[in-house]
XYZ file of C-alpha atoms in Angstrom:
686
model
C -139.475 3.378 -33.955
C -137.211 5.816 -35.797
C -137.217 6.215 -39.563
C -133.751 4.735 -39.991
C -134.796 1.676 -38.000
C -137.847 1.246 -40.236
C -135.650 1.420 -43.340
C -133.141 -1.032 -41.874
C -135.928 -3.492 -41.025
C -137.333 -3.052 -44.534
C -133.985 -3.861 -46.121
C -133.452 -6.847 -43.834
C -136.904 -8.199 -44.709
C -136.101 -8.095 -48.422
C -132.697 -9.672 -47.780
C -134.316 -12.396 -45.695
C -136.958 -12.898 -48.391
C -134.283 -13.253 -51.056
C -132.218 -15.704 -48.994
C -135.167 -17.809 -47.859
C -136.847 -18.000 -51.266
C -133.574 -18.860 -52.968
C -132.790 -21.547 -50.390
C -136.318 -23.027 -50.491
C -136.928 -22.395 -54.184
C -137.506 -26.066 -54.982
C -139.536 -27.001 -51.921
C -142.098 -24.224 -51.375
C -145.344 -24.190 -53.321
C -146.132 -21.372 -55.756
C -148.855 -20.081 -53.426
C -146.439 -19.904 -50.493
C -143.753 -18.170 -52.545
C -146.169 -15.608 -53.972
C -147.840 -14.920 -50.629
C -144.526 -14.465 -48.797
C -143.013 -12.181 -51.432
C -146.127 -10.032 -51.833
C -146.514 -9.763 -48.050
C -142.952 -8.466 -47.715
C -143.682 -5.937 -50.447
C -146.935 -4.804 -48.797
C -145.019 -4.238 -45.564
C -142.484 -2.184 -47.518
C -145.213 -0.025 -49.077
C -146.752 0.579 -45.649
C -143.315 1.491 -44.292
C -142.791 3.984 -47.120
C -146.170 5.599 -46.436
C -145.427 5.783 -42.735
C -142.051 7.423 -43.272
C -143.652 9.983 -45.605
C -145.958 11.000 -42.773
C -143.062 11.403 -40.335
C -141.743 14.803 -39.295
C -138.172 14.301 -40.471
C -137.072 16.304 -43.472
C -133.681 17.145 -44.891
C -131.890 15.046 -42.283
C -128.835 12.911 -42.949
C -128.086 10.111 -40.518
C -124.468 8.960 -40.239
C -123.068 5.644 -39.035
C -119.349 4.950 -38.854
C -118.354 2.170 -41.192
C -114.580 1.799 -41.600
C -111.502 3.848 -40.751
C -108.461 4.129 -42.998
C -105.844 6.101 -41.114
C -107.539 9.257 -39.886
C -110.254 9.074 -42.571
C -113.665 7.754 -41.548
C -116.013 6.282 -44.124
C -119.644 6.371 -43.082
C -123.002 4.881 -43.965
C -125.337 7.804 -44.634
C -129.111 7.778 -44.992
C -130.635 10.909 -46.475
C -134.233 11.978 -45.836
C -135.831 14.447 -48.236
C -138.795 14.643 -50.597
C -136.931 12.914 -53.409
C -136.025 10.006 -51.120
C -139.610 9.610 -49.927
C -140.988 9.790 -53.460
C -138.702 7.136 -54.928
C -138.864 4.973 -51.795
C -142.622 4.677 -52.249
C -142.595 4.510 -56.045
C -140.136 1.612 -56.286
C -142.026 -0.548 -53.814
C -145.493 0.346 -55.117
C -144.598 -0.577 -58.697
C -142.807 -3.719 -57.496
C -145.871 -4.770 -55.492
C -148.186 -4.830 -58.492
C -145.548 -6.393 -60.693
C -145.308 -9.234 -58.183
C -149.099 -9.585 -58.041
C -149.092 -9.783 -61.846
C -146.234 -12.296 -61.801
C -148.136 -14.758 -59.615
C -150.361 -15.575 -62.592
C -147.899 -14.842 -65.385
C -145.100 -17.040 -63.983
C -147.415 -19.791 -62.747
C -146.128 -23.192 -63.771
C -142.560 -22.005 -64.343
C -140.112 -24.498 -62.790
C -138.036 -21.593 -61.421
C -140.963 -19.760 -59.814
C -139.224 -19.435 -56.432
C -135.939 -18.258 -57.934
C -137.802 -15.549 -59.866
C -139.358 -14.045 -56.737
C -136.061 -14.329 -54.873
C -134.368 -12.206 -57.544
C -137.220 -9.680 -57.406
C -136.680 -9.223 -53.657
C -132.959 -8.686 -54.175
C -133.655 -6.133 -56.880
C -136.047 -4.144 -54.667
C -133.429 -4.133 -51.915
C -130.804 -2.777 -54.320
C -133.092 -0.024 -55.624
C -134.048 1.059 -52.108
C -130.343 1.174 -51.279
C -129.728 3.641 -54.120
C -132.703 5.765 -53.075
C -131.746 6.175 -49.405
C -127.962 6.444 -49.859
C -126.457 9.701 -48.705
C -122.913 9.127 -49.921
C -121.229 8.068 -53.128
C -119.756 4.793 -51.900
C -123.163 3.490 -50.825
C -124.744 4.608 -54.086
C -122.059 2.848 -56.111
C -122.348 -0.401 -54.130
C -126.105 -0.596 -54.603
C -125.732 0.678 -58.170
C -123.630 -2.349 -59.021
C -126.013 -4.650 -57.157
C -128.812 -3.394 -59.400
C -126.616 -4.319 -62.364
C -126.195 -7.830 -60.985
C -129.959 -8.144 -60.488
C -130.621 -7.007 -64.056
C -128.195 -9.669 -65.281
C -129.978 -12.341 -63.264
C -133.481 -11.290 -64.307
C -132.806 -10.631 -67.988
C -131.105 -13.999 -68.271
C -133.701 -15.679 -66.043
C -134.581 -18.185 -68.767
C -130.940 -19.080 -69.251
C -131.900 -22.127 -71.305
C -132.527 -19.679 -74.170
C -129.364 -18.523 -75.889
C -130.972 -15.168 -76.715
C -131.678 -14.541 -73.016
C -128.132 -15.293 -71.904
C -126.719 -13.120 -74.697
C -129.043 -10.259 -73.716
C -128.038 -10.585 -70.063
C -124.331 -10.468 -70.913
C -124.885 -7.536 -73.240
C -126.770 -5.552 -70.606
C -124.149 -6.319 -67.974
C -121.142 -5.429 -70.131
C -122.632 -2.275 -71.641
C -123.563 -1.027 -68.181
C -120.027 -1.701 -66.993
C -118.735 0.697 -69.670
C -120.765 3.536 -68.208
C -120.033 2.470 -64.641
C -116.285 2.791 -65.227
C -116.825 6.468 -66.019
C -119.118 6.770 -63.003
C -116.449 5.283 -60.716
C -113.766 7.627 -62.055
C -116.156 10.525 -61.453
C -116.672 9.405 -57.847
C -112.915 9.285 -57.280
C -112.489 12.739 -58.837
C -115.203 14.100 -56.564
C -113.369 12.738 -53.542
C -110.108 14.203 -54.809
C -111.686 17.608 -55.443
C -114.135 17.886 -52.525
C -112.445 15.583 -50.014
C -115.631 13.704 -49.089
C -118.143 11.150 -50.321
C -121.071 12.635 -48.381
C -123.636 14.200 -50.733
C -124.668 17.023 -48.424
C -121.088 18.179 -47.934
C -120.367 17.937 -51.669
C -123.390 20.091 -52.502
C -122.461 22.596 -49.780
C -118.859 22.887 -50.966
C -120.017 23.206 -54.580
C -122.252 26.131 -53.608
C -119.195 27.963 -52.214
C -117.204 27.687 -55.441
C -117.007 30.995 -57.359
C -118.859 31.057 -60.669
C -115.681 31.267 -62.761
C -114.155 28.256 -60.986
C -117.464 26.359 -61.115
C -117.362 26.484 -64.917
C -113.854 25.034 -64.939
C -112.955 21.913 -66.939
C -112.569 19.912 -63.718
C -116.199 20.429 -62.662
C -117.339 19.775 -66.234
C -115.353 16.536 -66.329
C -116.807 15.424 -63.005
C -120.341 16.114 -64.227
C -119.838 14.242 -67.493
C -118.248 11.242 -65.771
C -121.180 10.988 -63.378
C -123.444 11.299 -66.414
C -121.720 8.214 -67.849
C -123.492 6.169 -65.207
C -126.809 7.654 -66.319
C -126.013 7.032 -69.997
C -125.562 3.317 -69.348
C -128.271 2.689 -66.765
C -130.896 4.923 -68.387
C -130.076 3.747 -71.925
C -128.931 6.996 -73.518
C -126.924 7.364 -76.694
C -124.577 5.713 -77.429
C -125.134 2.968 -74.817
C -128.854 2.373 -75.325
C -128.277 -0.829 -77.306
C -128.825 -3.155 -74.341
C -132.403 -2.164 -73.513
C -134.279 -3.611 -76.539
C -132.451 -6.930 -76.161
C -133.308 -6.971 -72.454
C -136.885 -7.781 -73.435
C -135.767 -11.431 -73.539
C -136.487 -11.613 -69.818
C -139.971 -12.261 -68.416
C -142.394 -9.438 -69.267
C -143.021 -8.458 -65.602
C -139.267 -7.977 -65.332
C -139.494 -5.538 -68.231
C -142.208 -3.648 -66.352
C -140.199 -3.533 -63.140
C -136.625 -3.009 -64.277
C -136.701 -1.610 -67.759
C -139.654 0.721 -67.541
C -140.257 1.910 -64.024
C -137.279 1.656 -61.708
C -133.860 0.482 -62.863
C -133.639 2.678 -65.952
C -135.028 5.551 -63.880
C -132.058 5.182 -61.518
C -129.899 7.216 -63.894
C -132.407 10.081 -63.867
C -132.595 9.880 -60.084
C -128.787 9.923 -59.880
C -128.487 13.097 -61.961
C -131.226 14.771 -59.929
C -129.184 14.041 -56.797
C -126.052 15.481 -58.413
C -127.731 18.420 -60.123
C -126.214 21.099 -57.796
C -122.682 20.178 -58.943
C -123.465 20.179 -62.682
C -122.268 23.272 -64.512
C -123.627 24.802 -67.728
C -121.355 22.846 -70.066
C -122.273 19.480 -68.555
C -125.973 20.379 -68.642
C -125.753 21.364 -72.314
C -124.181 18.010 -73.173
C -126.979 16.283 -71.258
C -129.639 18.258 -73.145
C -128.098 17.339 -76.508
C -127.690 13.644 -75.618
C -131.237 13.485 -74.272
C -132.665 15.130 -77.385
C -130.889 12.750 -79.747
C -131.843 9.748 -77.622
C -135.503 10.776 -77.526
C -135.616 11.235 -81.300
C -133.712 8.082 -82.286
C -135.646 5.960 -79.798
C -138.967 7.227 -81.168
C -137.808 6.581 -84.753
C -136.964 2.971 -83.939
C -140.313 2.468 -82.193
C -142.227 3.523 -85.332
C -141.499 0.348 -87.312
C -141.202 -2.421 -84.709
C -143.270 -5.604 -84.983
C -142.455 -7.026 -81.539
C -144.904 -5.718 -78.927
C -142.233 -5.514 -76.216
C -139.471 -4.056 -78.358
C -141.740 -1.214 -79.417
C -142.288 -0.391 -75.751
C -138.540 -0.740 -75.108
C -137.679 1.859 -77.749
C -140.474 4.010 -76.374
C -138.821 3.781 -72.960
C -135.526 4.920 -74.457
C -137.300 7.891 -76.029
C -139.093 8.882 -72.809
C -135.890 8.597 -70.798
C -134.322 10.924 -73.346
C -137.047 13.477 -72.590
C -136.260 13.195 -68.881
C -132.574 13.810 -69.567
C -133.573 16.842 -71.637
C -135.516 18.106 -68.625
C -132.422 17.704 -66.459
C -130.173 19.339 -69.050
C -132.346 22.444 -69.381
C -132.562 22.816 -65.608
C -136.178 21.654 -65.247
C -135.214 18.983 -62.736
C -138.608 18.740 -61.105
C -140.380 18.473 -64.458
C -138.053 15.585 -65.336
C -138.807 13.909 -62.002
C -142.533 14.437 -62.578
C -142.260 12.657 -65.916
C -140.248 9.917 -64.210
C -143.174 9.325 -61.832
C -145.929 9.405 -64.452
C -143.831 7.303 -66.826
C -143.311 4.711 -64.093
C -147.061 4.150 -63.870
C -148.139 4.227 -67.496
C -145.113 2.367 -68.837
C -145.417 -0.313 -66.159
C -149.080 -0.549 -67.116
C -148.201 -0.920 -70.786
C -145.695 -3.672 -70.105
C -148.081 -5.510 -67.796
C -150.848 -5.299 -70.387
C -148.384 -6.481 -73.036
C -147.540 -9.375 -70.740
C -151.238 -10.222 -70.450
C -151.509 -10.170 -74.255
C -148.458 -12.412 -74.608
C -149.844 -14.771 -71.973
C -153.236 -14.886 -73.717
C -151.702 -15.502 -77.152
C -149.444 -18.284 -75.811
C -146.234 -16.214 -75.867
C -146.755 -14.658 -79.267
C -145.008 -11.269 -79.426
C -145.319 -10.368 -83.115
C -148.104 -7.796 -83.435
C -148.738 -8.848 -87.049
C -150.138 -12.132 -85.755
C -152.521 -10.372 -83.366
C -155.648 -8.295 -83.822
C -159.206 -8.063 -82.495
C -158.049 -8.910 -78.972
C -160.311 -6.228 -77.517
C -163.168 -8.734 -77.629
C -161.224 -11.516 -75.931
C -159.524 -9.413 -73.215
C -161.561 -6.176 -72.937
C -160.203 -5.146 -69.533
C -156.639 -5.314 -70.794
C -157.684 -3.384 -73.900
C -159.100 -0.465 -71.906
C -156.194 -0.421 -69.474
C -153.750 -0.482 -72.367
C -155.615 2.338 -74.103
C -155.495 4.518 -70.988
C -151.773 3.947 -70.460
C -151.091 4.498 -74.177
C -153.027 7.769 -74.076
C -150.864 8.865 -71.148
C -147.714 8.019 -73.092
C -149.039 9.839 -76.150
C -149.545 12.964 -74.042
C -153.292 13.262 -74.583
C -155.284 15.578 -72.282
C -156.868 14.151 -69.113
C -153.991 11.695 -68.746
C -150.834 11.952 -66.627
C -148.361 11.995 -69.500
C -149.917 15.197 -70.812
C -149.058 16.991 -67.573
C -145.472 15.793 -67.217
C -144.391 15.641 -70.849
C -145.750 19.067 -71.649
C -144.100 20.482 -68.526
C -140.752 19.440 -70.020
C -141.599 20.799 -73.480
C -142.775 24.151 -72.094
C -139.646 24.402 -69.923
C -137.505 23.549 -72.970
C -138.960 26.459 -74.958
C -138.343 28.831 -72.045
C -134.768 27.557 -71.758
C -134.134 28.016 -75.482
C -135.513 31.568 -75.354
C -132.847 32.478 -72.793
C -129.969 31.073 -74.852
C -127.729 33.282 -77.038
C -128.557 31.548 -80.349
C -131.739 30.468 -82.097
C -130.264 27.034 -82.782
C -131.134 26.082 -79.203
C -134.800 25.992 -80.199
C -133.967 22.723 -81.977
C -134.108 20.991 -78.584
C -137.756 21.832 -77.729
C -138.784 21.476 -81.382
C -137.442 17.920 -81.505
C -139.139 17.165 -78.190
C -142.419 18.344 -79.695
C -141.902 16.113 -82.724
C -141.083 13.181 -80.431
C -144.372 13.766 -78.627
C -146.228 13.391 -81.927
C -144.209 10.306 -82.834
C -145.074 8.652 -79.521
C -148.779 9.181 -80.256
C -148.255 7.663 -83.702
C -146.560 4.451 -82.624
C -148.930 3.889 -79.709
C -151.920 4.202 -82.046
C -150.195 1.779 -84.404
C -149.686 -0.722 -81.612
C -153.259 -0.513 -80.362
C -154.550 -0.967 -83.903
C -152.395 -3.999 -84.667
C -152.921 -5.718 -81.316
C -156.480 -5.003 -80.259
C -158.577 -3.801 -83.187
C -160.039 -5.420 -86.224
C -158.555 -4.176 -89.427
C -161.701 -2.191 -90.270
C -162.511 -0.890 -86.790
C -162.791 2.799 -85.977
C -160.857 3.194 -82.704
C -162.676 6.314 -81.515
C -166.076 4.689 -81.935
C -164.902 1.517 -80.196
C -163.475 3.351 -77.212
C -166.469 5.649 -76.818
C -169.064 2.881 -77.251
C -167.160 0.630 -74.875
C -166.973 3.352 -72.238
C -170.701 4.105 -72.582
C -171.533 0.399 -72.327
C -169.403 -0.016 -69.211
C -170.978 3.078 -67.632
C -174.494 1.799 -68.303
C -173.690 -1.598 -66.833
C -172.186 0.025 -63.754
C -175.164 2.370 -63.346
C -177.614 -0.492 -63.606
C -175.618 -2.509 -61.113
C -175.685 0.362 -58.613
C -179.390 0.876 -59.262
C -179.966 -2.815 -58.588
C -178.220 -2.509 -55.227
C -180.092 0.631 -54.180
C -183.510 -0.409 -55.507
C -184.634 -3.977 -55.091
C -187.285 -4.748 -57.678
C -188.757 -8.161 -58.263
C -189.951 -7.223 -61.705
C -186.606 -7.337 -63.446
C -186.918 -7.848 -67.153
C -184.841 -10.317 -69.081
C -182.627 -7.661 -70.668
C -181.650 -6.278 -67.270
C -180.827 -9.789 -66.072
C -178.538 -10.274 -69.030
C -176.912 -6.915 -68.370
C -176.256 -7.722 -64.714
C -174.984 -11.177 -65.599
C -172.635 -9.742 -68.210
C -171.391 -7.255 -65.622
C -170.754 -10.096 -63.185
C -168.946 -11.980 -65.936
C -166.746 -8.961 -66.575
C -165.890 -8.684 -62.887
C -165.257 -12.421 -62.629
C -162.424 -12.321 -65.162
C -160.432 -9.860 -63.045
C -157.468 -11.864 -61.836
C -154.000 -10.832 -60.628
C -152.912 -9.690 -64.091
C -156.062 -7.652 -64.756
C -156.005 -6.142 -61.260
C -152.405 -4.964 -61.661
C -153.206 -3.463 -65.063
C -156.252 -1.652 -63.649
C -154.196 -0.099 -60.823
C -151.570 1.148 -63.281
C -154.282 2.492 -65.607
C -155.947 4.416 -62.764
C -152.550 5.833 -61.772
C -152.129 7.025 -65.382
C -155.150 9.359 -65.219
C -154.467 13.061 -64.941
C -156.851 13.476 -61.997
C -154.513 11.387 -59.823
C -151.906 14.127 -60.066
C -153.918 17.306 -60.485
C -157.474 18.456 -59.821
C -157.110 20.392 -63.060
C -155.809 17.787 -65.539
C -154.928 20.559 -68.020
C -152.558 22.403 -65.673
C -149.416 20.721 -64.376
C -148.648 23.650 -62.069
C -151.656 22.773 -59.900
C -150.523 19.177 -59.341
C -149.590 17.895 -55.906
C -146.184 16.992 -57.319
C -145.276 20.599 -58.081
C -146.606 21.673 -54.713
C -143.919 19.430 -53.229
C -141.245 19.956 -55.901
C -141.469 23.601 -56.924
C -141.727 24.289 -60.641
C -142.759 27.536 -62.317
C -143.128 28.402 -65.976
C -143.692 32.047 -66.766
C -144.082 31.941 -70.521
C -144.800 29.562 -73.380
C -147.848 27.984 -71.736
C -149.474 28.164 -75.156
C -147.020 25.475 -76.298
C -149.142 22.973 -74.360
C -152.036 23.559 -76.776
C -149.735 22.962 -79.719
C -148.560 19.769 -78.027
C -152.187 18.624 -77.789
C -152.669 19.203 -81.505
C -149.416 17.421 -82.286
C -150.436 14.397 -80.196
C -153.910 14.237 -81.713
C -152.396 14.535 -85.160
C -150.036 11.679 -84.293
C -152.997 9.513 -83.256
C -154.822 10.317 -86.499
C -151.800 9.623 -88.692
C -151.085 6.447 -86.752
C -154.601 5.191 -87.468
C -154.522 6.141 -91.152
C -151.096 4.749 -91.968
C -151.452 1.635 -89.828
C -154.746 0.831 -91.522
C -152.996 1.165 -94.855
C -150.056 -0.889 -93.580
C -152.316 -3.665 -92.295
C -153.781 -4.213 -95.774
C -150.393 -5.237 -97.141
C -148.891 -6.725 -94.006
C -146.486 -9.600 -94.542
C -146.534 -11.640 -91.335
C -143.366 -13.524 -92.178
C -141.060 -10.622 -93.014
C -138.175 -10.240 -90.621
C -137.660 -6.537 -91.368
C -139.465 -3.744 -93.216
C -138.743 -2.618 -96.752
C -136.599 0.410 -97.549
C -133.185 1.455 -96.317
C -134.421 4.090 -93.836
C -137.045 1.743 -92.378
C -134.459 -1.006 -91.934
C -132.024 1.494 -90.441
C -134.401 2.583 -87.678
C -135.776 -0.964 -87.267
C -132.285 -2.193 -86.352
C -131.644 0.760 -83.998
C -129.392 2.427 -86.571
C -127.192 -0.696 -86.603
C -125.385 0.489 -83.487
C -125.013 -3.051 -82.156
C -123.543 -4.180 -85.453
C -121.268 -1.133 -85.493
C -119.967 -1.880 -81.998
C -119.580 -5.514 -83.002
C -117.293 -4.502 -85.858
C -115.435 -1.722 -84.048
C -114.871 -3.361 -80.663
C -116.069 -6.936 -80.308
C -114.777 -8.437 -83.565
C -111.283 -6.872 -83.289
C -111.027 -8.096 -79.701
C -112.123 -11.584 -80.727
C -109.596 -11.501 -83.580
C -106.845 -10.259 -81.317
C -107.611 -12.578 -78.431
C -105.892 -15.686 -79.950
C -102.856 -13.548 -80.774
C -102.886 -12.077 -77.297
C -103.242 -15.575 -75.868
C -100.230 -16.786 -77.866
C -98.242 -13.696 -76.908
C -99.223 -14.221 -73.285
C -98.487 -17.941 -73.238
C -95.274 -17.835 -75.279
C -93.687 -14.472 -74.512
C -95.003 -13.319 -71.159
C -95.476 -16.778 -69.645
C -92.215 -17.904 -71.318
C -90.334 -14.975 -69.807
C -91.896 -15.630 -66.402
C -91.085 -19.329 -66.660
C -87.486 -18.493 -67.670
C -87.140 -16.193 -64.685
C -88.622 -18.927 -62.527
C -86.139 -21.507 -63.834
C -83.236 -19.088 -63.290
C -84.341 -18.506 -59.721
C -84.774 -22.242 -59.223
C -81.180 -22.741 -60.420
C -79.935 -19.957 -58.184
C -81.910 -21.453 -55.329
C -80.214 -24.813 -55.949
C -76.761 -23.187 -55.834
C -77.651 -21.250 -52.707
C -78.999 -24.455 -51.163
C -75.704 -26.281 -51.934
C -73.641 -23.412 -50.507
C -75.776 -23.297 -47.402
C -75.740 -27.065 -46.961
C -72.086 -27.731 -47.728
C -70.258 -24.541 -46.813
C -72.250 -22.602 -44.280
C -73.823 -25.587 -42.543
C -70.510 -27.524 -42.988
C -68.521 -24.741 -41.288
C -71.021 -24.480 -38.487
C -71.067 -28.243 -38.046
C -67.206 -28.370 -38.140
C -66.938 -25.749 -35.383
C -69.586 -27.572 -33.419
C -67.776 -30.905 -33.817
C -64.408 -29.401 -32.867
C -65.980 -27.734 -29.891
C -67.557 -31.008 -28.911
C -64.261 -32.882 -29.181
C -62.384 -30.176 -27.269
C -65.054 -30.384 -24.615
C -64.723 -34.156 -24.406
C -60.938 -33.861 -23.961
C -61.024 -31.076 -21.417
C -63.851 -32.784 -19.571
C -61.327 -35.473 -18.461
C -59.477 -32.906 -16.362
C -62.464 -32.522 -14.105
C -62.267 -36.080 -12.710
C -62.142 -35.257 -8.938
C -58.532 -36.566 -8.417
C -56.009 -34.289 -6.629
C -53.075 -35.781 -8.559
C -54.687 -34.737 -11.848
C -55.266 -31.185 -10.621
C -51.589 -30.902 -9.392
C -50.248 -32.155 -12.717
C -52.560 -29.770 -14.590
C -51.378 -26.812 -12.507
C -47.760 -27.837 -13.045
C -48.227 -28.100 -16.801
C -49.958 -24.726 -16.944
C -47.129 -23.071 -14.956
C -44.551 -24.570 -17.300
C -46.487 -23.277 -20.299
C -46.760 -19.813 -18.782
C -43.012 -19.728 -18.028
C -42.212 -20.852 -21.569
C -44.475 -18.138 -22.989
C -42.868 -15.491 -20.794
C -39.377 -16.583 -21.783
C -40.208 -16.699 -25.460
């Protein structure tokens, strides 16, 4: 079976899963729905692994689609390392999100509809990943937008959910308009939608022409799609509100895959981005990373903090793209997919355990009630904070090191502001993750380092004793050992679908998964596949470690102080700056005043203008034409049809008279001939 056939079957399976689950959503049991959906996803993961082991590389497969004149539009499937990576990543993350959802969504009356939407979303993301031309990308791009609307507004009974869904949909349409214009400009300039041909033609453009305003405009318009989908300034306002959807949806769409689609898109288009477009991307990414981290510092909602963190991390990825470190940005996309999905899944487990409480001020000491979630959350948070031995340290520091090298090659020192801000953002991420762990899991007087170390030692001892009990059977087991083994069994017994998914994401967030040397990103398997070299500024990584550790320390100190005077019923923090960042710099309110409110104010006037002036003018024209039609109808009926009918009647009468001549009597014929001769003679004489 060829690779394209495998992909086609994979897409058809997800489409069939979506259709069947949506059709049978009210009749199938939860067990049947979950088993069917997870099975389809397992098949997809196996397909993605099988394709990765195939011998195809760099191929583009074309199928004719439609013809307009002499122009053929094709369906193109592209096979390269980036395709294989994202093809596996999307389905692997989706698999564990679905496993988690089986428990999290249990008892929901729309259980079947939820899994149907998940299957449609996976199909749309795979479509973006495999597409080899712009038309296909745009079609699946918009389908992802539809899926986000459906999943964010899944609990449509809640007004907040429906508002968030509409907001996400409309804001993304703003960016997608620019994206569509960029696609049309590319076709006008390059004469094709096929990515390989576009990249080839771009490589033939002379350097002076490549830096032209046209190429810059194309790059920035394509970047508009990334700005909306990947929540960059100034269109990042939809992502925090999107947390109104089910928490597994947040893990799938708004942490691991959908928002990463913008980064993936720009990586695909990187060969046609010139220096000016890349500089704009670096600036936008830097500002987004900083503002997102600022807003995360003061949040009380466990999911909104992670949402602003996602905005910040996506900003770092855009910085990586803007400075030319594409593979470092993609590396961070991969590591971020695992640890951020893990954080959202753990947050979902916390919300589920606390009966849908999301305010961290009402939590605390949950490490004792849900220890597995606590350790998984800590591992994923350490990866996000960029601590050594965890995946985020490798990928985040690869971007920071590349940013310093990029700034060193720029003509002015001001460019060092980009890597400096990225370094500060790294420390801020460590701060707010420590704050979240403290408020959610720890007692107000706990020492987090002692808790983590003692917990790890205790788990290791239990595991060692369990292994020893398997290897060495001893009848003389003392009471303490029995209690230890029983407690170990109890710990294993509480591992359900939610805990299992969190454990997988936590393991995938360890640095050893990506590199044998967890202190050196260059030795990772990722950079063996996607080449990345950094010649200088490796010492920046050590500074980044100190910055992250300092962020953890400050987060513990200030959160401990904050917890002593915590008001659980405050809707916002004190102080103008704190309120400013808490409300995402009031961008939503600003857009409400600048765009939404004026449109709402103008809409009644526009309606009146439309109904009275435009519709009145159209109705007047219609009445005039109706009058003219009446006159034309009268003329046709009475004059034209009357004349025709008169001629017909006269012809009929003449025929009836002349018909009498042909009566078969010789006398009549002789008289007729005689009369005709007389008439002819008279005419000749006259």
